[in-house]
CSV table of C-alpha atoms in Angstrom, one decimal:
chain,number,residue,atom,x,y,z
A,82,UNK,CA,9.0,19.0,0.8
A,83,UNK,CA,10.4,22.1,1.5
A,84,UNK,CA,7.3,23.5,3.1
A,85,UNK,CA,7.2,20.6,5.3
A,86,UNK,CA,10.9,20.8,6.6
A,87,UNK,CA,10.6,24.6,7.0
A,88,UNK,CA,7.4,24.0,9.1
A,89,UNK,CA,9.4,21.3,11.2
A,90,UNK,CA,12.4,23.7,11.6
A,91,UNK,CA,10.0,26.5,12.7
A,92,UNK,CA,8.3,24.2,15.3
A,93,UNK,CA,11.7,23.3,16.9
A,94,UNK,CA,13.0,26.7,16.9
A,95,UNK,CA,9.8,28.2,18.7
A,96,UNK,CA,10.0,25.2,21.2
A,97,UNK,CA,13.9,25.7,21.3
A,98,UNK,CA,14.3,22.1,20.4
A,99,UNK,CA,17.7,21.4,18.4
A,100,UNK,CA,17.1,19.1,15.6
A,101,UNK,CA,19.8,17.0,13.6
A,102,UNK,CA,19.7,16.5,10.0
A,103,UNK,CA,18.8,12.7,10.6
A,104,UNK,CA,16.3,13.6,13.0
A,105,UNK,CA,14.7,15.9,10.6
A,106,UNK,CA,14.5,13.4,7.8
A,107,UNK,CA,13.0,11.0,10.3
A,108,UNK,CA,10.2,13.4,11.2
A,109,UNK,CA,9.4,14.3,7.7
A,110,UNK,CA,9.3,10.5,6.9
A,111,UNK,CA,6.9,9.9,9.5
A,112,UNK,CA,4.8,13.1,9.0
A,113,UNK,CA,4.2,12.0,5.2
A,114,UNK,CA,3.3,8.5,6.8
A,115,UNK,CA,0.8,10.2,8.8
A,116,UNK,CA,-0.7,12.3,6.2
A,117,UNK,CA,-1.1,8.9,4.1
A,118,UNK,CA,-2.9,7.4,7.2
A,119,UNK,CA,-5.3,10.1,8.1
A,120,UNK,CA,-6.5,10.2,4.2
A,121,UNK,CA,-4.4,13.2,3.0
A,122,UNK,CA,-3.1,11.3,0.2
A,123,UNK,CA,-3.2,14.4,-2.3
A,124,UNK,CA,-1.2,16.7,0.0
A,125,UNK,CA,1.3,13.8,0.9
A,126,UNK,CA,1.7,13.1,-2.8
A,127,UNK,CA,2.2,16.9,-3.4
A,128,UNK,CA,5.1,17.1,-0.8
A,129,UNK,CA,6.7,14.0,-1.7
A,130,UNK,CA,6.4,14.3,-5.7
A,131,UNK,CA,9.9,15.4,-6.4
A,132,UNK,CA,12.1,13.6,-3.7
A,133,UNK,CA,12.1,10.0,-2.6
A,134,UNK,CA,13.5,8.7,0.9
A,135,UNK,CA,16.1,5.9,0.8
A,136,UNK,CA,16.5,3.4,3.6
A,137,UNK,CA,19.8,4.0,5.4
A,138,UNK,CA,21.3,2.3,8.2
A,139,UNK,CA,19.8,4.7,10.9
A,140,UNK,CA,16.6,5.5,9.1
A,141,UNK,CA,15.1,7.1,6.2
A,142,UNK,CA,17.0,9.9,4.2
A,143,UNK,CA,16.6,12.1,1.5
A,144,UNK,CA,19.9,12.0,-0.5
A,145,UNK,CA,19.6,15.6,-1.4
């Protein structure tokens, strides 16, 4: 998961976009969902293997 988060932050920094922690969680969640949808289950499972999202009031969150 760390690789995915680092990549999202890299893109945001490159495009000079500020990202809140909640936005980062949501983008990570949707990116994983997209990987599953396009048939990249193995990659998504590798990224998601150690951490699990929780449903919070304002969206998906990784408690760590």
